[in-house]
Coordinates of C-alpha atoms and ligand atoms in Angstrom, one line a residue:
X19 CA 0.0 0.0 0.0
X20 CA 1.6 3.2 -0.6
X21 CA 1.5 4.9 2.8
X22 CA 4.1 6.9 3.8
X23 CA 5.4 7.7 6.8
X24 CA 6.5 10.8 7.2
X25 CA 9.4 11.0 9.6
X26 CA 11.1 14.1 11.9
X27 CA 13.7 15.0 9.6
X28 CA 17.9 16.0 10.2
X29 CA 17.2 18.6 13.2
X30 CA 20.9 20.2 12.3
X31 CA 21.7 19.6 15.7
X32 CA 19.0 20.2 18.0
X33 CA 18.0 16.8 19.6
X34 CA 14.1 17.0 20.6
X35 CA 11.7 19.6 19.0
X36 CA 8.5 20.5 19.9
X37 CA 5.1 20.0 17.7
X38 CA 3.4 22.9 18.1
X39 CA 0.9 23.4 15.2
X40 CA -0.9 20.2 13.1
X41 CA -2.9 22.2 10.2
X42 CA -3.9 19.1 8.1
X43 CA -7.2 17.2 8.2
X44 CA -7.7 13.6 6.9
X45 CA -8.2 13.9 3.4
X46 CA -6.8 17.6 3.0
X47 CA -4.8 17.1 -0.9
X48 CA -1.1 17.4 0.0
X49 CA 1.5 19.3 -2.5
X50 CA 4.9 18.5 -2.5
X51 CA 6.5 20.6 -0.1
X52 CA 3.1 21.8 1.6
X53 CA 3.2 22.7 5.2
X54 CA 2.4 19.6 7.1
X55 CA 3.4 20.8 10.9
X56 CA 5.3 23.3 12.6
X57 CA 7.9 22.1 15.1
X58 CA 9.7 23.7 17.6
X59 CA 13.1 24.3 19.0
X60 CA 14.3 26.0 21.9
X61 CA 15.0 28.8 19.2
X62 CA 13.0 28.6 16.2
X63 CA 9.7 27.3 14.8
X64 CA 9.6 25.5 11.6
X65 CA 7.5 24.6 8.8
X66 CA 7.9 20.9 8.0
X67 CA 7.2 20.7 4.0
X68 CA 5.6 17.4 2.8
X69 CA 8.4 15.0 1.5
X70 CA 5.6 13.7 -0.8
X71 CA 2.2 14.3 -2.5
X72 CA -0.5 12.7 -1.7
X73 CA -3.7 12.6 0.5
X74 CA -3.0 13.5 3.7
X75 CA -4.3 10.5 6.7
X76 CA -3.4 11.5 9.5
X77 CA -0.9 12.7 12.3
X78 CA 1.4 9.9 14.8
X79 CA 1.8 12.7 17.0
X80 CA 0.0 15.7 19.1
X81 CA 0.3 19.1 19.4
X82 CA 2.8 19.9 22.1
X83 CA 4.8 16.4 21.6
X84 CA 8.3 16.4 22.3
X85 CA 9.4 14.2 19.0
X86 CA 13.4 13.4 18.2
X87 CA 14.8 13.0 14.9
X88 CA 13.5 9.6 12.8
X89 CA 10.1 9.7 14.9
X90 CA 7.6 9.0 13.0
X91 CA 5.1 11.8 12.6
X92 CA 2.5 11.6 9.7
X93 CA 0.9 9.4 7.3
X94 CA 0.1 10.4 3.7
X95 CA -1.6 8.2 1.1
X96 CA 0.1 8.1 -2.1
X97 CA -2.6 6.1 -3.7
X98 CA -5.0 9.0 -4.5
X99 CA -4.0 11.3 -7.3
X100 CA -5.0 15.0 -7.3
X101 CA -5.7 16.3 -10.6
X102 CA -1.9 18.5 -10.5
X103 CA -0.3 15.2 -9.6
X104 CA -1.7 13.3 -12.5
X105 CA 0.2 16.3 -14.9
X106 CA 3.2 16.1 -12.7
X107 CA 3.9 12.7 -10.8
X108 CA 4.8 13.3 -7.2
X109 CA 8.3 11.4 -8.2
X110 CA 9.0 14.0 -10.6
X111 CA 8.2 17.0 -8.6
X112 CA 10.3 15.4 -5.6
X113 CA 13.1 14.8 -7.3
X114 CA 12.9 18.4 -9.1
X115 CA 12.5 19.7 -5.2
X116 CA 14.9 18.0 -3.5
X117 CA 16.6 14.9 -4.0
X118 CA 16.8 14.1 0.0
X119 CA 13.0 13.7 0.1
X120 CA 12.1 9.9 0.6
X121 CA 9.2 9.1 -1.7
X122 CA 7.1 5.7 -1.1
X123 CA 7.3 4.4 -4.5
X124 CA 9.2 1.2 -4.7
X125 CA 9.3 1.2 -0.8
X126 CA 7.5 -1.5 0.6
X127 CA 4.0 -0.6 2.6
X128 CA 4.5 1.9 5.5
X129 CA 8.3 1.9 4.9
X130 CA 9.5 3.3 8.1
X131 CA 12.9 5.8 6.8
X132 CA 14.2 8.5 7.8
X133 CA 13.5 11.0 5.6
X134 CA 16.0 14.6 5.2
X135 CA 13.5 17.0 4.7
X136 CA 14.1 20.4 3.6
X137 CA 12.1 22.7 6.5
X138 CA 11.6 26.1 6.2
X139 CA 11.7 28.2 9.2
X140 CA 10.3 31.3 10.2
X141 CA 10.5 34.7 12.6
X142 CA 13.5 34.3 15.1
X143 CA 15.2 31.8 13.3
X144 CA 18.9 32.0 13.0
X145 CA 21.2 30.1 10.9
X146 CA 23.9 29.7 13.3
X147 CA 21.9 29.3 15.9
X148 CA 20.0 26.4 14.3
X149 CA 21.3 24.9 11.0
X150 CA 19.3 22.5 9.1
X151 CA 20.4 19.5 7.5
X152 CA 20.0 19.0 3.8
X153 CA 16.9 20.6 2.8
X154 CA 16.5 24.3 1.8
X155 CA 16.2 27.0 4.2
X156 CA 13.5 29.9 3.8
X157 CA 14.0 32.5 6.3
X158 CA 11.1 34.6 6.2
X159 CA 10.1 37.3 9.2
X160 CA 6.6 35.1 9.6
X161 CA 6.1 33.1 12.6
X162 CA 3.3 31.2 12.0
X163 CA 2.4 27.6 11.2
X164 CA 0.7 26.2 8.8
X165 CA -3.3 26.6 10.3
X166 CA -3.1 30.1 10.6
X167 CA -0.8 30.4 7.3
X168 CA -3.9 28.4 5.9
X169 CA -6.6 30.8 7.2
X170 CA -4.6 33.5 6.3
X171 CA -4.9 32.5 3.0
X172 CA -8.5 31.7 2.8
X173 CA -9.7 35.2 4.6
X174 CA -7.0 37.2 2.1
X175 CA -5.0 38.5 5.1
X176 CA -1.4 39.6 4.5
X177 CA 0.2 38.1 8.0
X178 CA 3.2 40.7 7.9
X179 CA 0.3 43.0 8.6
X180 CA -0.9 40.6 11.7
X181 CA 0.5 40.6 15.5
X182 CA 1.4 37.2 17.2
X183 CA 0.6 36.3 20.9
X184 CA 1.8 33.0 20.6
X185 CA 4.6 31.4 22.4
X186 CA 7.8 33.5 21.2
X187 CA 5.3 36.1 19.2
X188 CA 3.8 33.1 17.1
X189 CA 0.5 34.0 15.0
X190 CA -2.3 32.1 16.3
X191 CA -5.4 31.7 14.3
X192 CA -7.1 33.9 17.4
X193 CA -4.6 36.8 16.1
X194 CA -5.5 36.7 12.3
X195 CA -9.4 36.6 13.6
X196 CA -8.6 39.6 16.1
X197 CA -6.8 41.5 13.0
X198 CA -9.9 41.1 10.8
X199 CA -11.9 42.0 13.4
X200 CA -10.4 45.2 13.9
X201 CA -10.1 46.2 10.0
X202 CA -13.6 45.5 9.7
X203 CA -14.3 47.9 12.6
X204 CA -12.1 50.5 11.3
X205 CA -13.4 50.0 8.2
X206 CA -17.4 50.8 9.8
X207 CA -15.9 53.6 11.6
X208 CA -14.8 55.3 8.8
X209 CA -17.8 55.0 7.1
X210 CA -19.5 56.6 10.1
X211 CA -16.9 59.5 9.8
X212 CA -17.3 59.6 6.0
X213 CA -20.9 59.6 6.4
X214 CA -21.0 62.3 9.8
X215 CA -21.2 60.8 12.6
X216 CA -17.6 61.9 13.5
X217 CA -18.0 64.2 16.7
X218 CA -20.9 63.0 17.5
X219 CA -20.1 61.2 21.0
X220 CA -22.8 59.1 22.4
X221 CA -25.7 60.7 25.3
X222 CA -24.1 60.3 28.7
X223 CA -25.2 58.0 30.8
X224 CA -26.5 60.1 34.3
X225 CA -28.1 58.3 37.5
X226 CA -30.9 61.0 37.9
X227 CA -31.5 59.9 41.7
X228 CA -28.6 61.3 42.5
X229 CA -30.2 64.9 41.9
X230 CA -33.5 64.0 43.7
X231 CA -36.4 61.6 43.3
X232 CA -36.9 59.6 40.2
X233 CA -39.6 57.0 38.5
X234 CA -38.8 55.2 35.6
X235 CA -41.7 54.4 33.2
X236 CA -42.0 52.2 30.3
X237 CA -42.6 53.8 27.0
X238 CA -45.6 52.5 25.3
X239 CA -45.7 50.6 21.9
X240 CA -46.4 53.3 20.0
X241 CA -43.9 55.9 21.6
X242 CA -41.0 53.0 21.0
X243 CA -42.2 53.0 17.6
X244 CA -42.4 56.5 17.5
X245 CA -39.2 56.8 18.3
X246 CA -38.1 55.1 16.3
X247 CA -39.6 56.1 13.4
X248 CA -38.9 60.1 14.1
X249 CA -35.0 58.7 14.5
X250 CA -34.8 57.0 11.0
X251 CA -36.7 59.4 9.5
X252 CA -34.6 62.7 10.8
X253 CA -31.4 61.2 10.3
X254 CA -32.2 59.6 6.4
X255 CA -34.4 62.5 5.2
X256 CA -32.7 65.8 4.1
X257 CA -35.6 67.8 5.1
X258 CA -36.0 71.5 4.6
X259 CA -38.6 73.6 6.0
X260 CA -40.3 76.0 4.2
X261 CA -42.2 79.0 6.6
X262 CA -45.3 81.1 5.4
X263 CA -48.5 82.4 6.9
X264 CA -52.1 82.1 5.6
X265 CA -54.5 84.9 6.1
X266 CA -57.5 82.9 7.2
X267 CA -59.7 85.7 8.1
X268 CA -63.1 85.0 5.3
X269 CA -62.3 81.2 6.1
X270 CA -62.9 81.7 9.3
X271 CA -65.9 83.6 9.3
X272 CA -67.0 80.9 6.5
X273 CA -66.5 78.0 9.2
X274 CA -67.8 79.7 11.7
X275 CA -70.9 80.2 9.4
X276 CA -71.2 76.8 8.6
X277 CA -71.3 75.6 11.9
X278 CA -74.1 77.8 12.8
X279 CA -76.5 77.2 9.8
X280 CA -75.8 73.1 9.3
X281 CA -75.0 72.6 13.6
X282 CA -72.7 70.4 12.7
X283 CA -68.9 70.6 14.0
X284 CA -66.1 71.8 11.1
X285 CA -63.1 72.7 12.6
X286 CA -59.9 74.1 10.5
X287 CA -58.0 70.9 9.9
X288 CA -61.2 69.6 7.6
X289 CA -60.7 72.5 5.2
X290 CA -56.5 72.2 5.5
X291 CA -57.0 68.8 4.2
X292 CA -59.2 69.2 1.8
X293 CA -56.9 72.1 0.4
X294 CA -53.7 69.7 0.6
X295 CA -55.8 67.1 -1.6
X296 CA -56.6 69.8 -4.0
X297 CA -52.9 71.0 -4.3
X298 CA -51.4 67.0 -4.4
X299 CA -53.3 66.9 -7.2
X300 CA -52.1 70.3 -8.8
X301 CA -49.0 69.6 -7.6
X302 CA -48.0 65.8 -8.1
X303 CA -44.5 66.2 -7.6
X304 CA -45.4 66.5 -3.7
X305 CA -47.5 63.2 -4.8
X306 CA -44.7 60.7 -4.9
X307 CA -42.4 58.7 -2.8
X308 CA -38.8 57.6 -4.0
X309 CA -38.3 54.3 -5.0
X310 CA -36.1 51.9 -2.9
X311 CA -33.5 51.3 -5.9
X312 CA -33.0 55.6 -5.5
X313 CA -33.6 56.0 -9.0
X314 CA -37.2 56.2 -9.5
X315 CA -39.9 58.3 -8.3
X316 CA -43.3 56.1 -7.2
X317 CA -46.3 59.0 -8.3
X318 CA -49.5 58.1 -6.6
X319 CA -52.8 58.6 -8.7
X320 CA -54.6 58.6 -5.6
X321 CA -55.0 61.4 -2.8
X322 CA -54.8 59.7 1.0
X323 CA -53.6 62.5 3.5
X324 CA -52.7 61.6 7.0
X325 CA -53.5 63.5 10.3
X326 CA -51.4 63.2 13.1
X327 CA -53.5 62.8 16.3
X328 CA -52.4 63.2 19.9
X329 CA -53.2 60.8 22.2
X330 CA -52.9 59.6 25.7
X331 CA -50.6 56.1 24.5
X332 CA -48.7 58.6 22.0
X333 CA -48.8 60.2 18.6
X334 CA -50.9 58.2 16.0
X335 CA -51.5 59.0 12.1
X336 CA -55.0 57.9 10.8
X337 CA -55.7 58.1 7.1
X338 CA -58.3 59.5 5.4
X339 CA -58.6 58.0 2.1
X340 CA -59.6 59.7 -1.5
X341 CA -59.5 63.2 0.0
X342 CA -60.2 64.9 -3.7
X343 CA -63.4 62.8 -3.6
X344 CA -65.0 64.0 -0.9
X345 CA -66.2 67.9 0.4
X346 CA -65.3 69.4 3.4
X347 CA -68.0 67.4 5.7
X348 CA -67.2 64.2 4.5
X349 CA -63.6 65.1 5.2
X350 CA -65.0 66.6 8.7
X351 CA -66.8 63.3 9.7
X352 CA -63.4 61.4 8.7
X353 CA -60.9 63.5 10.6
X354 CA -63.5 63.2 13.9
X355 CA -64.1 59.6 13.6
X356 CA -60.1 58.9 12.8
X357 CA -59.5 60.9 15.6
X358 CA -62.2 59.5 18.4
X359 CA -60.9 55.9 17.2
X360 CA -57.5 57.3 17.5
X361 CA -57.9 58.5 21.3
X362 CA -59.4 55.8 22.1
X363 CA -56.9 53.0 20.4
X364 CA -59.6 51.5 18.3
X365 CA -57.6 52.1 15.3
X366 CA -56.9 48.9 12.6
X367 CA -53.7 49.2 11.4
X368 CA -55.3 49.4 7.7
X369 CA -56.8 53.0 8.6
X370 CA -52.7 54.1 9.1
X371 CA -51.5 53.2 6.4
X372 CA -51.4 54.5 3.0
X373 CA -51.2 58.4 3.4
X374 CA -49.5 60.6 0.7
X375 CA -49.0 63.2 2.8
X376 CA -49.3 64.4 6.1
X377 CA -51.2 67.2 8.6
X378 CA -49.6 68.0 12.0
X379 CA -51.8 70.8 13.8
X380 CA -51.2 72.1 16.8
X381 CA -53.1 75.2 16.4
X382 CA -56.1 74.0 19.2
X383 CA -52.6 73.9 21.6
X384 CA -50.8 77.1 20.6
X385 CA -47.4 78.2 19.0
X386 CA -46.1 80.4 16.4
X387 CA -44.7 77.4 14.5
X388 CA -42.7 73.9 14.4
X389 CA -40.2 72.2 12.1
X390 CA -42.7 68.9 11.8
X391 CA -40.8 65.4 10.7
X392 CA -41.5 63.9 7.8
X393 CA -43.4 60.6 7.9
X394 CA -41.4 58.5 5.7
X395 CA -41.8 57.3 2.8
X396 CA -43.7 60.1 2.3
X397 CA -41.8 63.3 1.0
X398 CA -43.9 66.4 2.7
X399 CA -45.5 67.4 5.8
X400 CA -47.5 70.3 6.8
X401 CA -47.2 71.6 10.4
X402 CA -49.7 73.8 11.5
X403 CA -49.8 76.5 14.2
X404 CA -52.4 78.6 16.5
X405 CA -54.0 81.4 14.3
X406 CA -53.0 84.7 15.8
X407 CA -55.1 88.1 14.6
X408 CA -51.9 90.1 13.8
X409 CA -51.7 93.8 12.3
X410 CA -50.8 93.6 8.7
X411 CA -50.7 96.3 5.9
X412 CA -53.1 96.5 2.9
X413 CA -50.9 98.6 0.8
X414 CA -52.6 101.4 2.6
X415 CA -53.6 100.8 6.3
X416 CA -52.8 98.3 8.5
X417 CA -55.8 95.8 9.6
X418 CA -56.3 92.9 11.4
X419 CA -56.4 89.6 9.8
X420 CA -56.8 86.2 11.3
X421 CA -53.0 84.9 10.3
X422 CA -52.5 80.7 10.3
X423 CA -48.4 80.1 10.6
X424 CA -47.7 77.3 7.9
X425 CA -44.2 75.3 8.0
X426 CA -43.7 72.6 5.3
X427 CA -41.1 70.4 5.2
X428 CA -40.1 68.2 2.2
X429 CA -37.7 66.2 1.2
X430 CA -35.3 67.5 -0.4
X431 CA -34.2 64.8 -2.4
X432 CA -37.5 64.9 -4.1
X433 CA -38.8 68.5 -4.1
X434 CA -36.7 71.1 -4.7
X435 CA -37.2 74.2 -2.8
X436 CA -38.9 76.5 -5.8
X437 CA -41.8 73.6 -6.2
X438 CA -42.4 74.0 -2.3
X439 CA -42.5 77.6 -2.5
X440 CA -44.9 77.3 -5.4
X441 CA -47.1 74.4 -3.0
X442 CA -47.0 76.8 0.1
X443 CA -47.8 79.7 -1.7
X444 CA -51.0 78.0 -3.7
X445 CA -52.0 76.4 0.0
X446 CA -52.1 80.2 1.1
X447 CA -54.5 81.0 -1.6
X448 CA -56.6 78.2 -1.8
X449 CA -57.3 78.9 2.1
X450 CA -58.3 82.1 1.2
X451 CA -60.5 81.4 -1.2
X452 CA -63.8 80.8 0.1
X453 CA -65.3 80.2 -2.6
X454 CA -63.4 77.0 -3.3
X455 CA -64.6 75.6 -0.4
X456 CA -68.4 76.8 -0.6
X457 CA -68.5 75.7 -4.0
Ligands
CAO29 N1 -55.6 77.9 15.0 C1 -56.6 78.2 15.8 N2 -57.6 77.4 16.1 C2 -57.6 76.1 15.6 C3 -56.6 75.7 14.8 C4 -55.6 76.7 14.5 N3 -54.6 76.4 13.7 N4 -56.8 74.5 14.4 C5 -57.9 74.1 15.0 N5 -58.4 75.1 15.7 C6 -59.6 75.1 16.5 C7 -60.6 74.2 15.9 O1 -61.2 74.9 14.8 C8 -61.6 74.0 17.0 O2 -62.3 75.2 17.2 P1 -63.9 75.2 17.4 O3 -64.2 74.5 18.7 O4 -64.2 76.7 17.4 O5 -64.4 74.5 16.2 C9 -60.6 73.9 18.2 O6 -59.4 74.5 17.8 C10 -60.4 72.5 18.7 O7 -60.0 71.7 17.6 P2 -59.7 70.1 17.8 O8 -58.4 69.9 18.2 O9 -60.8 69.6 18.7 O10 -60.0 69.6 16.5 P3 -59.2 69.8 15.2 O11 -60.0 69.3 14.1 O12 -58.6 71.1 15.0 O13 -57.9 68.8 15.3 C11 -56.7 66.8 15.6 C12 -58.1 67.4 15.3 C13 -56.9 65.3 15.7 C14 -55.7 67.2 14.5 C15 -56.2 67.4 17.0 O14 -57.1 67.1 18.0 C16 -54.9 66.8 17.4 O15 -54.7 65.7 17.9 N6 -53.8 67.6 17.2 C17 -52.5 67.3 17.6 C18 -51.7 66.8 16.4 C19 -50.3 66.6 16.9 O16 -50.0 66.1 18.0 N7 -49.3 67.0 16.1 C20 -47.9 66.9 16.4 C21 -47.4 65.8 15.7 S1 -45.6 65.7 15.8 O17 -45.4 65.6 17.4

């Protein structure tokens, strides 16, 4: 049978090494001259090259043997071919190598010989120090044997580039893993810096108590998802925000009219909506969201505006569906029925999804005006603001007007600032245009 035994070669004077590294498994396909172990002396590691070419079977010793010149240390079948070693017989390539390398052909089964082999060493070795008997000498400044040479290989890392811990600065496998480790961290840091995060040091942690008395409470469901929604969408979204105020003086006397002769209840966001639906449609670019490959737009052909609604478990956003198919009390018995389910958590996750666009007022609580967030993946948000009766001038005179601070914020990826100028600008006219809404 053509087994060979592969045997601790000439030690060039050193009597017992140490095996300190087996990298083979049975079955790994075995070059001529491939790394089969690395032994040990008192002051130098060394690659053991494979006298032979075969199919590696399996190791006579362990790791951390003491082994003397002549033991026997390896088996490697010579039977099984690899497709190289068919081009170039293992004899060939042997004697090419090195004539001192014992092959198994014509050697009777598991001939047991000691074999010259040429070694190669690596980092700290020292020809005086350590001279090797017949076979070639590599010095290279690597200290590593041959299962970290062989991940080294398969992960693409340079191991001049990598640190040993080992015993005598050895590379273990551990190190090359650390070292990739670490480049792929860099690597993510720099993005972070490339992409602005640099400076930006993370909240400090504080202990609260120590200032006076504190109760933690757990965030409900929808402020975690708020959260993290307003997070994602802040930090993605290049958002500008574009200020203006309506003059909602004849709108308001309009509502107010309405209310009294129909006693039914139409309150300011109803006719804001109905104006934004009117505008998405004028306007389509606002009408869109970008598509995920970020080379497409995605323009909607219907009108669904959202309405952000406060509420005791957090800040929902009902839809109301096919806005420029419906008049202002239709849109008035959506937003109070969105908002009643809203408050009081009755709503299907069906009625928030969907919206175009979104409405954020505040004006029942007060303010002059906000930067809203925009609600992803939509590309614009209206916020709006208390309506304050301010002194304005007519050209002539100054008069009080009923004045409704507007801030709308878009995505700048997808509207450029001129068509928001043109949106808010049309939203300030529509809401002061009665008639649009009487009619
Ligand atoms: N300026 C002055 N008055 C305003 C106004 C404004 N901008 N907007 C509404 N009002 C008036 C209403 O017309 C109504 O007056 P009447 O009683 O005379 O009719 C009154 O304020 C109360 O309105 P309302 O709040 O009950 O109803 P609404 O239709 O105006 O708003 C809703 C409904 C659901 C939008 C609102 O209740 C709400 O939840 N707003 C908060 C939205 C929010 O949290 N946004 C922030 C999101 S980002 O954190």
């Amino acid at each position: 049978m053509p087994i060979q035994i592969v045997m601790v070669p000439d030690l060039g004077g050193a009597e017992t090494v140490e095996v300190i590294d087996l990298g083979l498994a049975s079955g790994d396909v075995v070059a001529l001259e491939d790394s089969l172990l690395v032994l040990e002396s008192d002051k130098a590691a060394m690659d053991m090259p494979s006298p032979v070419a075969g199919v590696f079977k399996k190791y006579l010793v362990t790791e951390g043997a003491i082994v003397h010149v002549g033991d026997a240390i390896a088996e490697i079948d010579m039977a099984k071919e690899t497709p190289a070693d068919a081009e170039n017989p293992p004899e060939e390539k042997a004697i090419e190598a090195s004539s001192s390398v014992v092959m198994a052909k014509n050697k009777p089964e598991a001939v047991m010989e000691k074999a010259s082999i040429p070694v190669s060493t690596v980092q700290r070795f020292e020809m005086a120090d350590f001279e090797l008997g017949s076979g070639k000498t590599i010095a290279t400044d690597i200290y590593a044997g041959p299962v970290a040479r062989k991940f080294a290989r398969e992960l693409g890392v340079s191991l001049i580039e990598v640190i040993g811990t080992g015993s005598r600065g050895r590379i273990l496998k551990d190190d090359i893993n650390n070292f990739v480790k670490k480049v792929m961290k860099d690597r993510v840091s720099t993005t972070e810096k490339v992409s602005g995060d640099i400076g930006i040091s993370p909240a400090p942690i504080v202990d609260f108590s120590q200032f006076g008395v504190i109760k933690t409470i757990k965030m409900s469901k929808i402020q975690k998802l708020t959260a993290a929604n307003m997070q994602r969408n802040w930090r993605s979204i290049p958002h500008v925000t574009q200020l203006d105020e309506a003059d909602i003086t004849e709108l308001e006397v309009f509502r107010k009219s309405l209310k009294v002769k129909q006693e039914k209840r139409v309150t300011l966001v109803a006719f804001l909506i109905k104006a934004i639906g009117s505008l998405l449609q004028s306007n389509p670019e606002f009408n869109r969201s970008l598509a995920v490959d970020g080379k497409h737009f995605i323009q909607k052909h219907y009108i669904h505006i959202g309405m952000a609604v406060d509420t005791p478990r957090g800040l929902v956003v009902p839809v109301i569906r096919d806005v420029d198919e419906k008049d202002i009390w239709d849109i008035s018995v959506d937003v109070a029925m969105l908002a009643n389910k809203a408050r009081d958590g009755k709503l299907s996750p069906a009625e928030m999804k969907g919206g175009c666009f979104t409405l954020s007022s505040l004006g029942a609580i007060g303010g002059n005006g906000f930067t809203p967030i925009i609600n992803a993946p939509e590309i614009g948000i209206l916020g709006v603001s208390k309506s304050q009766m301010k002194s304005t001038w007519d050209g002539s005179v100054f008069v009080p007007r009923l004045m409704l601070p507007l801030a709308l914020s878009y995505d700048h990826r997808a509207i450029n600032g001129a068509e928001a100028g043109r949106f808010l600008v049309h939203l300030i006219k529509l809401l002061g245009d009665v008639d649009y809404f009487s009619s």
